Amino acid sequence: MTSMASAALCVSPALYADFSRLGQLESKGFAISAEARLLDADTGSNALLGSLNPERQLSPASVTKAYMSAAALNHFGPQHRFTSQLVSTGNVESGVLRGDLVFEGGGDPGLTTEDLWRLVQRLQLAGVREVDGALVVSQWRFGPVECITTDRCNARTRVTNAYSAPLTSAGVNFGSWCANIAPAATAGEPARVGLCDSQAPLIAIDNQVTTRPANSGTDISAERITDERGDVLRLTGQISTNATARDVYRGAGDAAEKTAQVLLSMLNQAGVSVRDPWRVSSTRPPSSAQRLAAIDSKPLQELLLRTMNYSNNYMADVLALNLVETPQAQLRQAGQAIETYAQSLSGHGPLTMHSGSGLTTDNRTSAHGVNVMLEDMFHQSALFPSFVASFQSPANGVMRFIRRGSPTFQNNVMLKTGTLNQPFAVRAVAGYFRTAQGRWGVFSVLVNGSGSTPYLSWPEVLDPLSLDLDAMILAN
């Protein structure tokens, strides 16, 4: 039997290997820049699989983090570690440090409470039992960093998230406070609440979470407010008696001050007394200061895995600030360091970076530019494994919203997404794919709305994109 339907089944998928499905968003008023190409093809036209306004300059949102990662790997190398240390110009006499104890922040974006405990233990091993001076947190490399987005500026006084945490080279736990919330034994009682960072009550906690009967559901809201008392964590909602304990993270009012409070608490708990109140400084310790204890970060390739997989804005901006050679770096300088990196890539085109996280819509690039960067990293055999490992597979990535599309899309693509909703919608996605014949390709898609376009959900972008990439993958 012959029919139009059966004949259509014989048509090569290459005829539909383009961005025609994704392009339908243009009719709704969205601006698109998209491009996909093979990496092992000649430089001729056969390398290009599909494009839509590939040179158009649009906001990449968190796809910015791919640029930051590439720049950091090129600058530092995958095994680079950031060192934070305790130093002093004073001498240790019979267990007493005669002078200030200075925590010199090393710009480690992944510094945790556990790292600080190890630092305190190493200080004890150096023979320090008492500090005849103050604990000084030095953020001379960068901090306080000027806020350039509404979210981070508003977060100086109150915040309901962790991603707007303030930036410093001396931050711990991503510049955020963590509260652990557990049910009381009896319904009707207040929940049990404590800080994850310390047994001591370092900040005020306004606990309005009530314990409810078993299986009543758990719904907790948290807000950090900064007033005359300092940082206050306000917790509201309910938790069931049979619920497991929950951790809630909210950005601190001042990340360096938070480090000072946590570190002083640890020193006290370890039996190291400090005579004077803590303080924060932006002055570099003098060259005569001696190292008493130090802790290294995870290797850069491991830091990038967490930064990219979880799209951690704090880690991304801290890593970008580390690219600036001069002290007291600011976000625009970090962006310029990434721009300088991109200028070394032949054929990239314009790039505007105001941060390394993409938390601002002021960042601008094109789909073609992103692909040039991705292709350059692909050809760097010593860096590419660390780079591509930080991208997510839709089939098993940590972000559940990308688990869409056919098995071809799910298993043959590695991607990084970017999302912004204000002042206009941004949905961006870029990465690598493997074709049916085992060839490598790169793709980049930037979709930007405006003040008059409707809300743009991820399925509206990922569903047509997955079909477009499916066709490209199967045709090659």
C-alpha positions as a Python dict, from the first residue, in 0.01 Angstrom:
ca = {
    (1, 'M'): (0, 0, 0),
    (2, 'T'): (130, 343, -93),
    (3, 'S'): (15, 660, 78),
    (4, 'M'): (145, 1005, 171),
    (5, 'A'): (173, 890, 533),
    (6, 'S'): (391, 591, 448),
    (7, 'A'): (603, 800, 213),
    (8, 'A'): (661, 1054, 489),
    (9, 'L'): (814, 781, 702),
    (10, 'C'): (1089, 739, 444),
    (11, 'V'): (1189, 1107, 445),
    (12, 'S'): (1532, 1168, 593),
    (13, 'P'): (1523, 1326, 939),
    (14, 'A'): (1787, 1568, 807),
    (15, 'L'): (1509, 1759, 631),
    (16, 'Y'): (1370, 1855, 972),
    (17, 'A'): (1704, 1901, 1150),
    (18, 'D'): (1677, 2270, 1227),
    (19, 'F'): (1532, 2504, 1491),
    (20, 'S'): (1190, 2533, 1326),
    (21, 'R'): (1003, 2411, 1635),
    (22, 'L'): (1186, 2636, 1879),
    (23, 'G'): (1150, 2924, 1635),
    (24, 'Q'): (774, 2929, 1685),
    (25, 'L'): (837, 3123, 2008),
    (26, 'E'): (924, 3424, 1791),
    (27, 'S'): (557, 3455, 1699),
    (28, 'K'): (485, 3514, 2069),
    (29, 'G'): (726, 3806, 2079),
    (30, 'F'): (1035, 3632, 2217),
    (31, 'A'): (1381, 3712, 2082),
    (32, 'I'): (1590, 3406, 1998),
    (33, 'S'): (1953, 3340, 1918),
    (34, 'A'): (2024, 2975, 1841),
    (35, 'E'): (2294, 2772, 1671),
    (36, 'A'): (2400, 2408, 1652),
    (37, 'R'): (2705, 2269, 1471),
    (38, 'L'): (2920, 1960, 1446),
    (39, 'L'): (3268, 1974, 1592),
    (40, 'D'): (3445, 1712, 1380),
    (41, 'A'): (3330, 1848, 1043),
    (42, 'D'): (3525, 2071, 809),
    (43, 'T'): (3489, 2442, 862),
    (44, 'G'): (3256, 2458, 563),
    (45, 'S'): (2878, 2485, 568),
    (46, 'N'): (2835, 2115, 646),
    (47, 'A'): (2937, 2188, 1007),
    (48, 'L'): (2630, 2404, 1066),
    (49, 'L'): (2317, 2207, 1154),
    (50, 'G'): (2077, 2490, 1233),
    (51, 'S'): (2064, 2853, 1334),
    (52, 'L'): (1829, 3136, 1424),
    (53, 'N'): (1981, 3483, 1448),
    (54, 'P'): (2307, 3326, 1575),
    (55, 'E'): (2485, 3664, 1611),
    (56, 'R'): (2203, 3836, 1804),
    (57, 'Q'): (2318, 3970, 2142),
    (58, 'L'): (2092, 3845, 2421),
    (59, 'S'): (2110, 3774, 2793),
    (60, 'P'): (2249, 3425, 2870),
    (61, 'A'): (2146, 3422, 3240),
    (62, 'S'): (2330, 3135, 3411),
    (63, 'V'): (2483, 3006, 3089),
    (64, 'T'): (2728, 3280, 3192),
    (65, 'K'): (2867, 3023, 3437),
    (66, 'A'): (2999, 2819, 3143),
    (67, 'Y'): (3207, 3119, 3036),
    (68, 'M'): (3329, 3166, 3393),
    (69, 'S'): (3421, 2798, 3419),
    (70, 'A'): (3613, 2805, 3091),
    (71, 'A'): (3798, 3122, 3192),
    (72, 'A'): (3884, 2980, 3536),
    (73, 'L'): (4012, 2650, 3394),
    (74, 'N'): (4229, 2836, 3144),
    (75, 'H'): (4358, 3072, 3413),
    (76, 'F'): (4414, 2837, 3708),
    (77, 'G'): (4404, 2479, 3575),
    (78, 'P'): (4177, 2198, 3704),
    (79, 'Q'): (4382, 2115, 4014),
    (80, 'H'): (4420, 2467, 4152),
    (81, 'R'): (4324, 2511, 4517),
    (82, 'F'): (4244, 2832, 4704),
    (83, 'T'): (4419, 2862, 5041),
    (84, 'S'): (4263, 3026, 5347),
    (85, 'Q'): (4489, 3076, 5646),
    (86, 'L'): (4533, 3204, 5999),
    (87, 'V'): (4828, 3444, 6029),
    (88, 'S'): (4969, 3685, 6283),
    (89, 'T'): (5251, 3934, 6329),
    (90, 'G'): (5270, 3832, 6694),
    (91, 'N'): (5475, 3557, 6854),
    (92, 'V'): (5344, 3253, 7039),
    (93, 'E'): (5478, 3246, 7395),
    (94, 'S'): (5379, 2960, 7627),
    (95, 'G'): (5058, 2903, 7429),
    (96, 'V'): (4966, 3272, 7412),
    (97, 'L'): (4959, 3454, 7078),
    (98, 'R'): (5083, 3806, 7148),
    (99, 'G'): (4880, 3994, 6891),
    (100, 'D'): (4578, 3967, 6663),
    (101, 'L'): (4482, 3638, 6500),
    (102, 'V'): (4399, 3714, 6136),
    (103, 'F'): (4184, 3491, 5916),
    (104, 'E'): (4303, 3570, 5565),
    (105, 'G'): (4027, 3468, 5326),
    (106, 'G'): (4165, 3291, 5021),
    (107, 'G'): (3864, 3332, 4795),
    (108, 'D'): (3754, 2971, 4846),
    (109, 'P'): (3395, 2960, 4714),
    (110, 'G'): (3331, 2625, 4883),
    (111, 'L'): (3469, 2694, 5233),
    (112, 'T'): (3258, 2511, 5491),
    (113, 'T'): (3222, 2481, 5866),
    (114, 'E'): (3417, 2155, 5848),
    (115, 'D'): (3710, 2342, 5690),
    (116, 'L'): (3706, 2599, 5971),
    (117, 'W'): (3711, 2319, 6230),
    (118, 'R'): (4021, 2176, 6067),
    (119, 'L'): (4177, 2522, 6064),
    (120, 'V'): (4112, 2561, 6438),
    (121, 'Q'): (4257, 2216, 6506),
    (122, 'R'): (4573, 2306, 6314),
    (123, 'L'): (4598, 2628, 6513),
    (124, 'Q'): (4595, 2421, 6831),
    (125, 'L'): (4866, 2196, 6688),
    (126, 'A'): (5071, 2513, 6633),
    (127, 'G'): (5056, 2560, 7010),
    (128, 'V'): (4803, 2844, 7035),
    (129, 'R'): (4575, 2826, 7339),
    (130, 'E'): (4504, 3195, 7391),
    (131, 'V'): (4494, 3507, 7173),
    (132, 'D'): (4609, 3827, 7342),
    (133, 'G'): (4434, 4040, 7083),
    (134, 'A'): (4137, 4012, 6845),
    (135, 'L'): (4014, 3778, 6578),
    (136, 'V'): (4036, 3976, 6253),
    (137, 'V'): (3871, 3853, 5933),
    (138, 'S'): (4062, 3996, 5636),
    (139, 'Q'): (3877, 4015, 5306),
    (140, 'W'): (4150, 4215, 5129),
    (141, 'R'): (4116, 4019, 4805),
    (142, 'F'): (3754, 4122, 4760),
    (143, 'G'): (3481, 4229, 4993),
    (144, 'P'): (3255, 4387, 5065),
    (145, 'V'): (3154, 4357, 4700),
    (146, 'E'): (2914, 4621, 4573),
    (147, 'C'): (2571, 4485, 4485),
    (148, 'I'): (2466, 4539, 4123),
    (149, 'T'): (2131, 4360, 4116),
    (150, 'T'): (1804, 4437, 4291),
    (151, 'D'): (1805, 4098, 4465),
    (152, 'R'): (2148, 4143, 4622),
    (153, 'C'): (2091, 4508, 4713),
    (154, 'N'): (1761, 4430, 4886),
    (155, 'A'): (1929, 4136, 5062),
    (156, 'R'): (2140, 4375, 5268),
    (157, 'T'): (1838, 4429, 5493),
    (158, 'R'): (1617, 4124, 5431),
    (159, 'V'): (1617, 3814, 5215),
    (160, 'T'): (1409, 3501, 5159),
    (161, 'N'): (1666, 3305, 4959),
    (162, 'A'): (2029, 3191, 4968),
    (163, 'Y'): (2134, 3282, 4613),
    (164, 'S'): (2150, 3655, 4696),
    (165, 'A'): (2417, 3605, 4964),
    (166, 'P'): (2675, 3887, 4981),
    (167, 'L'): (3018, 3825, 4828),
    (168, 'T'): (3355, 3814, 5002),
    (169, 'S'): (3689, 3637, 4974),
    (170, 'A'): (3645, 3531, 5337),
    (171, 'G'): (3302, 3367, 5330),
    (172, 'V'): (3195, 3034, 5478),
    (173, 'N'): (2901, 2813, 5383),
    (174, 'F'): (2826, 3019, 5072),
    (175, 'G'): (2767, 3337, 5273),
    (176, 'S'): (2448, 3196, 5422),
    (177, 'W'): (2309, 3111, 5764),
    (178, 'C'): (2171, 2761, 5803),
    (179, 'A'): (1901, 2668, 6052),
    (180, 'N'): (1808, 2311, 6140),
    (181, 'I'): (1440, 2265, 6220),
    (182, 'A'): (1310, 1951, 6392),
    (183, 'P'): (966, 1868, 6536),
    (184, 'A'): (905, 1874, 6907),
    (185, 'A'): (797, 1547, 7069),
    (186, 'T'): (442, 1674, 7121),
    (187, 'A'): (204, 1840, 6876),
    (188, 'G'): (130, 2202, 6961),
    (189, 'E'): (480, 2273, 7089),
    (190, 'P'): (726, 2501, 6906),
    (191, 'A'): (962, 2322, 6674),
    (192, 'R'): (1319, 2264, 6790),
    (193, 'V'): (1555, 2500, 6610),
    (194, 'G'): (1931, 2548, 6609),
    (195, 'L'): (2203, 2682, 6382),
    (196, 'C'): (2385, 2433, 6161),
    (197, 'D'): (2710, 2629, 6201),
    (198, 'S'): (2739, 2650, 6577),
    (199, 'Q'): (2601, 2524, 6904),
    (200, 'A'): (2612, 2883, 7030),
    (201, 'P'): (2324, 3121, 6947),
    (202, 'L'): (2524, 3344, 6712),
    (203, 'I'): (2217, 3527, 6578),
    (204, 'A'): (1864, 3577, 6701),
    (205, 'I'): (1611, 3318, 6582),
    (206, 'D'): (1246, 3416, 6581),
    (207, 'N'): (1095, 3068, 6588),
    (208, 'Q'): (726, 3065, 6499),
    (209, 'V'): (723, 2709, 6360),
    (210, 'T'): (471, 2488, 6538),
    (211, 'T'): (473, 2111, 6566),
    (212, 'R'): (165, 1945, 6420),
    (213, 'P'): (32, 1587, 6452),
    (214, 'A'): (189, 1314, 6245),
    (215, 'N'): (129, 1332, 5869),
    (216, 'S'): (-3, 1689, 5890),
    (217, 'G'): (250, 1808, 5636),
    (218, 'T'): (553, 2032, 5670),
    (219, 'D'): (558, 2384, 5534),
    (220, 'I'): (832, 2620, 5654),
    (221, 'S'): (910, 2975, 5545),
    (222, 'A'): (1227, 3157, 5642),
    (223, 'E'): (1345, 3517, 5618),
    (224, 'R'): (1669, 3678, 5732),
    (225, 'I'): (1619, 4031, 5858),
    (226, 'T'): (1898, 4267, 5962),
    (227, 'D'): (1813, 4532, 6221),
    (228, 'E'): (1967, 4685, 6534),
    (229, 'R'): (2010, 4332, 6674),
    (230, 'G'): (2213, 4224, 6372),
    (231, 'D'): (2098, 3929, 6164),
    (232, 'V'): (1767, 3775, 6273),
    (233, 'L'): (1631, 3453, 6124),
    (234, 'R'): (1249, 3452, 6126),
    (235, 'L'): (1096, 3107, 6082),
    (236, 'T'): (724, 3044, 6033),
    (237, 'G'): (504, 2750, 5942),
    (238, 'Q'): (456, 2395, 6067),
    (239, 'I'): (633, 2060, 6087),
    (240, 'S'): (479, 1719, 6158),
    (241, 'T'): (586, 1514, 6460),
    (242, 'N'): (701, 1233, 6229),
    (243, 'A'): (887, 1461, 5985),
    (244, 'T'): (1264, 1450, 5950),
    (245, 'A'): (1465, 1758, 6043),
    (246, 'R'): (1498, 2022, 5772),
    (247, 'D'): (1786, 2256, 5689),
    (248, 'V'): (1696, 2606, 5570),
    (249, 'Y'): (1955, 2842, 5416),
    (250, 'R'): (1927, 3220, 5394),
    (251, 'G'): (2191, 3471, 5288),
    (252, 'A'): (2366, 3656, 5570),
    (253, 'G'): (2361, 4033, 5598),
    (254, 'D'): (2743, 4044, 5580),
    (255, 'A'): (2930, 3728, 5480),
    (256, 'A'): (3265, 3827, 5635),
    (257, 'E'): (3100, 3918, 5966),
    (258, 'K'): (2925, 3583, 5960),
    (259, 'T'): (3263, 3411, 5918),
    (260, 'A'): (3399, 3604, 6216),
    (261, 'Q'): (3107, 3495, 6436),
    (262, 'V'): (3130, 3130, 6334),
    (263, 'L'): (3509, 3111, 6363),
    (264, 'L'): (3514, 3281, 6705),
    (265, 'S'): (3251, 3036, 6827),
    (266, 'M'): (3468, 2746, 6712),
    (267, 'L'): (3776, 2889, 6880),
    (268, 'N'): (3584, 2923, 7206),
    (269, 'Q'): (3446, 2571, 7178),
    (270, 'A'): (3798, 2440, 7117),
    (271, 'G'): (3922, 2615, 7429),
    (272, 'V'): (4114, 2892, 7249),
    (273, 'S'): (4021, 3217, 7425),
    (274, 'V'): (4031, 3549, 7238),
    (275, 'R'): (4068, 3865, 7447),
    (276, 'D'): (3921, 4136, 7222),
    (277, 'P'): (3602, 4155, 7011),
    (278, 'W'): (3624, 4033, 6650),
    (279, 'R'): (3641, 4276, 6360),
    (280, 'V'): (3647, 4268, 5980),
    (281, 'S'): (3921, 4428, 5773),
    (282, 'S'): (3983, 4495, 5404),
    (283, 'T'): (4355, 4547, 5465),
    (284, 'R'): (4608, 4288, 5352),
    (285, 'P'): (4810, 4140, 5639),
    (286, 'P'): (5170, 4266, 5634),
    (287, 'S'): (5437, 4052, 5471),
    (288, 'S'): (5587, 3997, 5816),
    (289, 'A'): (5277, 3801, 5926),
    (290, 'Q'): (5356, 3435, 5994),
    (291, 'R'): (5127, 3148, 5892),
    (292, 'L'): (4992, 2958, 6191),
    (293, 'A'): (4744, 2731, 6014),
    (294, 'A'): (4604, 2686, 5662),
    (295, 'I'): (4334, 2497, 5476),
    (296, 'D'): (4312, 2433, 5102),
    (297, 'S'): (3993, 2429, 4899),
    (298, 'K'): (3875, 2141, 4686),
    (299, 'P'): (4043, 2134, 4343),
    (300, 'L'): (3892, 2379, 4095),
    (301, 'Q'): (3740, 2099, 3887),
    (302, 'E'): (3539, 1985, 4190),
    (303, 'L'): (3432, 2339, 4273),
    (304, 'L'): (3311, 2384, 3915),
    (305, 'L'): (3107, 2065, 3933),
    (306, 'R'): (2907, 2204, 4226),
    (307, 'T'): (2894, 2556, 4081),
    (308, 'M'): (2757, 2443, 3746),
    (309, 'N'): (2533, 2155, 3855),
    (310, 'Y'): (2355, 2358, 4120),
    (311, 'S'): (2398, 2689, 3936),
    (312, 'N'): (2539, 2832, 4259),
    (313, 'N'): (2551, 3210, 4214),
    (314, 'Y'): (2768, 3272, 4520),
    (315, 'M'): (3034, 3024, 4406),
    (316, 'A'): (3027, 3150, 4047),
    (317, 'D'): (3076, 3514, 4140),
    (318, 'V'): (3348, 3433, 4395),
    (319, 'L'): (3535, 3227, 4133),
    (320, 'A'): (3500, 3511, 3882),
    (321, 'L'): (3630, 3763, 4135),
    (322, 'N'): (3936, 3542, 4182),
    (323, 'L'): (4023, 3610, 3817),
    (324, 'V'): (4095, 3974, 3904),
    (325, 'E'): (4459, 4031, 3992),
    (326, 'T'): (4417, 4356, 4187),
    (327, 'P'): (4287, 4372, 4549),
    (328, 'Q'): (3930, 4471, 4635),
    (329, 'A'): (3791, 4333, 4310),
    (330, 'Q'): (3436, 4419, 4206),
    (331, 'L'): (3192, 4230, 3985),
    (332, 'R'): (3243, 4446, 3676),
    (333, 'Q'): (3617, 4376, 3692),
    (334, 'A'): (3542, 4006, 3719),
    (335, 'G'): (3320, 4036, 3413),
    (336, 'Q'): (3596, 4217, 3226),
    (337, 'A'): (3835, 3933, 3306),
    (338, 'I'): (3591, 3693, 3140),
    (339, 'E'): (3556, 3931, 2845),
    (340, 'T'): (3934, 3935, 2805),
    (341, 'Y'): (3934, 3556, 2796),
    (342, 'A'): (3664, 3553, 2526),
    (343, 'Q'): (3856, 3806, 2317),
    (344, 'S'): (4127, 3543, 2276),
    (345, 'L'): (3878, 3312, 2100),
    (346, 'S'): (3887, 3361, 1724),
    (347, 'G'): (3548, 3453, 1579),
    (348, 'H'): (3371, 3489, 1913),
    (349, 'G'): (3226, 3837, 1858),
    (350, 'P'): (3102, 4084, 2123),
    (351, 'L'): (3063, 3983, 2487),
    (352, 'T'): (2942, 4192, 2782),
    (353, 'M'): (2982, 4049, 3133),
    (354, 'H'): (2876, 4232, 3448),
    (355, 'S'): (2910, 3923, 3668),
    (356, 'G'): (3029, 3565, 3653),
    (357, 'S'): (2700, 3417, 3775),
    (358, 'G'): (2459, 3563, 3519),
    (359, 'L'): (2236, 3693, 3796),
    (360, 'T'): (2195, 4014, 3595),
    (361, 'T'): (2027, 4062, 3256),
    (362, 'D'): (2301, 4310, 3165),
    (363, 'N'): (2523, 4023, 3047),
    (364, 'R'): (2513, 3985, 2670),
    (365, 'T'): (2641, 3728, 2421),
    (366, 'S'): (2522, 3537, 2114),
    (367, 'A'): (2452, 3171, 2047),
    (368, 'H'): (2741, 3172, 1801),
    (369, 'G'): (2972, 3321, 2065),
    (370, 'V'): (2876, 3057, 2320),
    (371, 'N'): (2945, 2784, 2064),
    (372, 'V'): (3287, 2929, 1982),
    (373, 'M'): (3374, 2906, 2353),
    (374, 'L'): (3235, 2552, 2380),
    (375, 'E'): (3427, 2441, 2072),
    (376, 'D'): (3752, 2588, 2199),
    (377, 'M'): (3716, 2396, 2526),
    (378, 'F'): (3635, 2077, 2334),
    (379, 'H'): (3969, 2098, 2156),
    (380, 'Q'): (4165, 2149, 2481),
    (381, 'S'): (4230, 1786, 2569),
    (382, 'A'): (4373, 1863, 2914),
    (383, 'L'): (4082, 2086, 3019),
    (384, 'F'): (3779, 1942, 2840),
    (385, 'P'): (3718, 1645, 3076),
    (386, 'S'): (3692, 1879, 3376),
    (387, 'F'): (3478, 2123, 3180),
    (388, 'V'): (3223, 1887, 3029),
    (389, 'A'): (3188, 1699, 3358),
    (390, 'S'): (3029, 2011, 3507),
    (391, 'F'): (2742, 2001, 3254),
    (392, 'Q'): (2427, 1800, 3326),
    (393, 'S'): (2277, 1508, 3142),
    (394, 'P'): (1896, 1544, 3126),
    (395, 'A'): (1868, 1175, 3211),
    (396, 'N'): (2042, 1201, 3547),
    (397, 'G'): (2121, 1565, 3622),
    (398, 'V'): (2039, 1716, 3960),
    (399, 'M'): (1789, 1962, 3810),
    (400, 'R'): (1468, 1767, 3768),
    (401, 'F'): (1303, 2014, 3529),
    (402, 'I'): (1545, 1915, 3249),
    (403, 'R'): (1427, 1552, 3253),
    (404, 'R'): (1212, 1595, 2946),
    (405, 'G'): (1205, 1485, 2584),
    (406, 'S'): (1285, 1157, 2415),
    (407, 'P'): (1550, 905, 2525),
    (408, 'T'): (1769, 1045, 2245),
    (409, 'F'): (1765, 1392, 2399),
    (410, 'Q'): (1787, 1258, 2753),
    (411, 'N'): (2096, 1047, 2692),
    (412, 'N'): (2289, 1224, 2415),
    (413, 'V'): (2303, 1580, 2552),
    (414, 'M'): (2507, 1757, 2822),
    (415, 'L'): (2379, 2103, 2904),
    (416, 'K'): (2382, 2412, 3125),
    (417, 'T'): (2064, 2612, 3172),
    (418, 'G'): (2000, 2975, 3263),
    (419, 'T'): (1684, 3124, 3412),
    (420, 'L'): (1580, 3479, 3495),
    (421, 'N'): (1231, 3622, 3538),
    (422, 'Q'): (1296, 3989, 3615),
    (423, 'P'): (1305, 4247, 3462),
    (424, 'F'): (1226, 4015, 3170),
    (425, 'A'): (1216, 3641, 3110),
    (426, 'V'): (1533, 3460, 3009),
    (427, 'R'): (1554, 3091, 2926),
    (428, 'A'): (1895, 2988, 2799),
    (429, 'V'): (2052, 2647, 2741),
    (430, 'A'): (2383, 2543, 2589),
    (431, 'G'): (2612, 2244, 2579),
    (432, 'Y'): (2729, 1940, 2386),
    (433, 'F'): (2561, 1648, 2214),
    (434, 'R'): (2664, 1317, 2062),
    (435, 'T'): (2502, 1219, 1732),
    (436, 'A'): (2371, 878, 1630),
    (437, 'Q'): (2704, 814, 1457),
    (438, 'G'): (2903, 916, 1764),
    (439, 'R'): (3005, 1259, 1642),
    (440, 'W'): (3031, 1558, 1877),
    (441, 'G'): (2830, 1876, 1840),
    (442, 'V'): (2765, 2200, 2026),
    (443, 'F'): (2442, 2394, 2061),
    (444, 'S'): (2336, 2721, 2221),
    (445, 'V'): (1990, 2870, 2260),
    (446, 'L'): (1913, 3209, 2414),
    (447, 'V'): (1548, 3308, 2451),
    (448, 'N'): (1467, 3654, 2589),
    (449, 'G'): (1131, 3811, 2657),
    (450, 'S'): (1042, 4172, 2719),
    (451, 'G'): (819, 4370, 2949),
    (452, 'S'): (520, 4285, 2730),
    (453, 'T'): (576, 3912, 2667),
    (454, 'P'): (393, 3651, 2875),
    (455, 'Y'): (555, 3428, 3136),
    (456, 'L'): (780, 3172, 2972),
    (457, 'S'): (791, 2825, 3126),
    (458, 'W'): (1077, 2583, 3076),
    (459, 'P'): (860, 2322, 2896),
    (460, 'E'): (779, 2586, 2633),
    (461, 'V'): (1151, 2597, 2553),
    (462, 'L'): (1278, 2248, 2632),
    (463, 'D'): (999, 2055, 2456),
    (464, 'P'): (1049, 2206, 2109),
    (465, 'L'): (1428, 2224, 2158),
    (466, 'S'): (1445, 1855, 2244),
    (467, 'L'): (1261, 1772, 1921),
    (468, 'D'): (1494, 1995, 1718),
    (469, 'L'): (1805, 1840, 1873),
    (470, 'D'): (1659, 1490, 1832),
    (471, 'A'): (1640, 1544, 1457),
    (472, 'M'): (1996, 1678, 1441),
    (473, 'I'): (2130, 1391, 1650),
    (474, 'L'): (1954, 1121, 1448),
    (475, 'A'): (2047, 1273, 1112),
    (476, 'N'): (2419, 1269, 1189),
}
